[in-house]
Amino acid sequence: TNSEIADDLHISLSTVKTHLASLMRKLDARNRVEIAMWAYETGRIRT
């Protein structure tokens, strides 16, 4: 959740929301799943 991300990174909830909105706009993503798929496909995360 956004709250968990904020807690883990020691940032505010609004900062998380701002960054997610920015990523969605830049990647033309409709949801956070599409952001995760992009990150995996481009090698930014591993399983």
mmCIF file of N, CA and C in Angstrom:
data_model
loop_
_atom_site.group_PDB
_atom_site.id
_atom_site.type_symbol
_atom_site.label_atom_id
_atom_site.label_comp_id
_atom_site.label_asym_id
_atom_site.label_seq_id
_atom_site.Cartn_x
_atom_site.Cartn_y
_atom_site.Cartn_z
ATOM 1 N N THR A 1 0.837 -1.188 0.000
ATOM 2 C CA THR A 1 0.000 0.000 0.000
ATOM 3 C C THR A 1 0.880 1.249 0.000
ATOM 4 N N ASN A 2 0.262 2.356 -0.330
ATOM 5 C CA ASN A 2 1.003 3.617 -0.304
ATOM 6 C C ASN A 2 1.533 3.915 1.094
ATOM 7 N N SER A 3 0.742 3.594 2.104
ATOM 8 C CA SER A 3 1.171 3.837 3.491
ATOM 9 C C SER A 3 2.402 3.014 3.846
ATOM 10 N N GLU A 4 2.432 1.769 3.413
ATOM 11 C CA GLU A 4 3.586 0.911 3.688
ATOM 12 C C GLU A 4 4.832 1.427 2.976
ATOM 13 N N ILE A 5 4.669 1.880 1.748
ATOM 14 C CA ILE A 5 5.798 2.445 0.999
ATOM 15 C C ILE A 5 6.334 3.668 1.729
ATOM 16 N N ALA A 6 5.429 4.548 2.149
ATOM 17 C CA ALA A 6 5.833 5.760 2.866
ATOM 18 C C ALA A 6 6.586 5.414 4.144
ATOM 19 N N ASP A 7 6.066 4.456 4.895
ATOM 20 C CA ASP A 7 6.723 4.051 6.141
ATOM 21 C C ASP A 7 8.103 3.458 5.874
ATOM 22 N N ASP A 8 8.196 2.562 4.886
ATOM 23 C CA ASP A 8 9.477 1.912 4.572
ATOM 24 C C ASP A 8 10.536 2.909 4.118
ATOM 25 N N LEU A 9 10.117 3.930 3.368
ATOM 26 C CA LEU A 9 11.067 4.901 2.819
ATOM 27 C C LEU A 9 11.217 6.149 3.685
ATOM 28 N N HIS A 10 10.448 6.202 4.781
ATOM 29 C CA HIS A 10 10.486 7.357 5.692
ATOM 30 C C HIS A 10 10.169 8.658 4.954
ATOM 31 N N ILE A 11 9.108 8.602 4.141
ATOM 32 C CA ILE A 11 8.616 9.786 3.438
ATOM 33 C C ILE A 11 7.120 9.902 3.702
ATOM 34 N N SER A 12 6.548 11.035 3.338
ATOM 35 C CA SER A 12 5.126 11.233 3.601
ATOM 36 C C SER A 12 4.270 10.492 2.575
ATOM 37 N N LEU A 13 3.044 10.231 2.966
ATOM 38 C CA LEU A 13 2.090 9.573 2.086
ATOM 39 C C LEU A 13 1.849 10.413 0.832
ATOM 40 N N SER A 14 1.782 11.719 0.996
ATOM 41 C CA SER A 14 1.555 12.579 -0.168
ATOM 42 C C SER A 14 2.727 12.529 -1.143
ATOM 43 N N THR A 15 3.942 12.339 -0.642
ATOM 44 C CA THR A 15 5.108 12.205 -1.522
ATOM 45 C C THR A 15 4.999 10.933 -2.353
ATOM 46 N N VAL A 16 4.574 9.844 -1.734
ATOM 47 C CA VAL A 16 4.381 8.588 -2.463
ATOM 48 C C VAL A 16 3.350 8.788 -3.564
ATOM 49 N N LYS A 17 2.235 9.406 -3.222
ATOM 50 C CA LYS A 17 1.174 9.631 -4.208
ATOM 51 C C LYS A 17 1.655 10.510 -5.355
ATOM 52 N N THR A 18 2.445 11.529 -5.033
ATOM 53 C CA THR A 18 2.981 12.419 -6.061
ATOM 54 C C THR A 18 3.907 11.672 -7.002
ATOM 55 N N HIS A 19 4.791 10.850 -6.445
ATOM 56 C CA HIS A 19 5.726 10.088 -7.281
ATOM 57 C C HIS A 19 4.994 9.068 -8.150
ATOM 58 N N LEU A 20 3.998 8.389 -7.597
ATOM 59 C CA LEU A 20 3.234 7.429 -8.388
ATOM 60 C C LEU A 20 2.488 8.119 -9.526
ATOM 61 N N ALA A 21 1.890 9.262 -9.241
ATOM 62 C CA ALA A 21 1.177 10.006 -10.283
ATOM 63 C C ALA A 21 2.135 10.452 -11.377
ATOM 64 N N SER A 22 3.327 10.887 -10.988
ATOM 65 C CA SER A 22 4.333 11.313 -11.958
ATOM 66 C C SER A 22 4.772 10.144 -12.833
ATOM 67 N N LEU A 23 5.028 8.995 -12.207
ATOM 68 C CA LEU A 23 5.407 7.801 -12.970
ATOM 69 C C LEU A 23 4.301 7.378 -13.925
ATOM 70 N N MET A 24 3.070 7.398 -13.457
ATOM 71 C CA MET A 24 1.949 6.999 -14.307
ATOM 72 C C MET A 24 1.841 7.913 -15.524
ATOM 73 N N ARG A 25 2.030 9.192 -15.314
ATOM 74 C CA ARG A 25 1.960 10.154 -16.413
ATOM 75 C C ARG A 25 3.113 9.936 -17.390
ATOM 76 N N LYS A 26 4.334 9.803 -16.888
ATOM 77 C CA LYS A 26 5.510 9.653 -17.750
ATOM 78 C C LYS A 26 5.501 8.340 -18.525
ATOM 79 N N LEU A 27 4.986 7.276 -17.902
ATOM 80 C CA LEU A 27 4.978 5.959 -18.543
ATOM 81 C C LEU A 27 3.671 5.675 -19.275
ATOM 82 N N ASP A 28 2.736 6.611 -19.186
ATOM 83 C CA ASP A 28 1.400 6.422 -19.756
ATOM 84 C C ASP A 28 0.774 5.143 -19.197
ATOM 85 N N ALA A 29 0.972 4.920 -17.902
ATOM 86 C CA ALA A 29 0.454 3.733 -17.228
ATOM 87 C C ALA A 29 -0.923 4.033 -16.645
ATOM 88 N N ARG A 30 -1.787 3.022 -16.670
ATOM 89 C CA ARG A 30 -3.132 3.181 -16.123
ATOM 90 C C ARG A 30 -3.224 2.818 -14.647
ATOM 91 N N ASN A 31 -2.230 2.057 -14.156
ATOM 92 C CA ASN A 31 -2.271 1.631 -12.756
ATOM 93 C C ASN A 31 -0.875 1.210 -12.308
ATOM 94 N N ARG A 32 -0.740 0.887 -11.025
ATOM 95 C CA ARG A 32 0.573 0.542 -10.478
ATOM 96 C C ARG A 32 1.068 -0.799 -10.988
ATOM 97 N N VAL A 33 0.173 -1.679 -11.450
ATOM 98 C CA VAL A 33 0.597 -2.950 -12.035
ATOM 99 C C VAL A 33 1.392 -2.688 -13.309
ATOM 100 N N GLU A 34 0.943 -1.751 -14.127
ATOM 101 C CA GLU A 34 1.675 -1.412 -15.346
ATOM 102 C C GLU A 34 3.040 -0.807 -15.020
ATOM 103 N N ILE A 35 3.130 -0.054 -13.948
ATOM 104 C CA ILE A 35 4.422 0.487 -13.516
ATOM 105 C C ILE A 35 5.340 -0.662 -13.101
ATOM 106 N N ALA A 36 4.805 -1.623 -12.356
ATOM 107 C CA ALA A 36 5.598 -2.778 -11.922
ATOM 108 C C ALA A 36 6.058 -3.604 -13.120
ATOM 109 N N MET A 37 5.183 -3.789 -14.104
ATOM 110 C CA MET A 37 5.558 -4.534 -15.311
ATOM 111 C C MET A 37 6.677 -3.820 -16.050
ATOM 112 N N TRP A 38 6.579 -2.503 -16.175
ATOM 113 C CA TRP A 38 7.628 -1.719 -16.839
ATOM 114 C C TRP A 38 8.953 -1.886 -16.093
ATOM 115 N N ALA A 39 8.900 -1.787 -14.766
ATOM 116 C CA ALA A 39 10.121 -1.900 -13.962
ATOM 117 C C ALA A 39 10.766 -3.269 -14.136
ATOM 118 N N TYR A 40 9.962 -4.322 -14.163
ATOM 119 C CA TYR A 40 10.493 -5.676 -14.343
ATOM 120 C C TYR A 40 11.072 -5.849 -15.745
ATOM 121 N N GLU A 41 10.318 -5.422 -16.754
ATOM 122 C CA GLU A 41 10.738 -5.606 -18.146
ATOM 123 C C GLU A 41 11.994 -4.815 -18.493
ATOM 124 N N THR A 42 12.238 -3.731 -17.800
ATOM 125 C CA THR A 42 13.418 -2.915 -18.081
ATOM 126 C C THR A 42 14.573 -3.227 -17.127
ATOM 127 N N GLY A 43 14.408 -4.274 -16.308
ATOM 128 C CA GLY A 43 15.484 -4.719 -15.430
ATOM 129 C C GLY A 43 15.688 -3.889 -14.183
ATOM 130 N N ARG A 44 14.719 -3.075 -13.826
ATOM 131 C CA ARG A 44 14.863 -2.247 -12.636
ATOM 132 C C ARG A 44 14.541 -3.000 -11.353
ATOM 133 N N ILE A 45 13.812 -4.122 -11.483
ATOM 134 C CA ILE A 45 13.556 -4.997 -10.338
ATOM 135 C C ILE A 45 13.781 -6.438 -10.767
ATOM 136 N N ARG A 46 14.078 -7.276 -9.795
ATOM 137 C CA ARG A 46 14.268 -8.708 -10.046
ATOM 138 C C ARG A 46 13.329 -9.485 -9.140
ATOM 139 N N THR A 47 13.050 -10.712 -9.541
ATOM 140 C CA THR A 47 12.219 -11.568 -8.685
ATOM 141 C C THR A 47 13.086 -12.595 -8.003
#
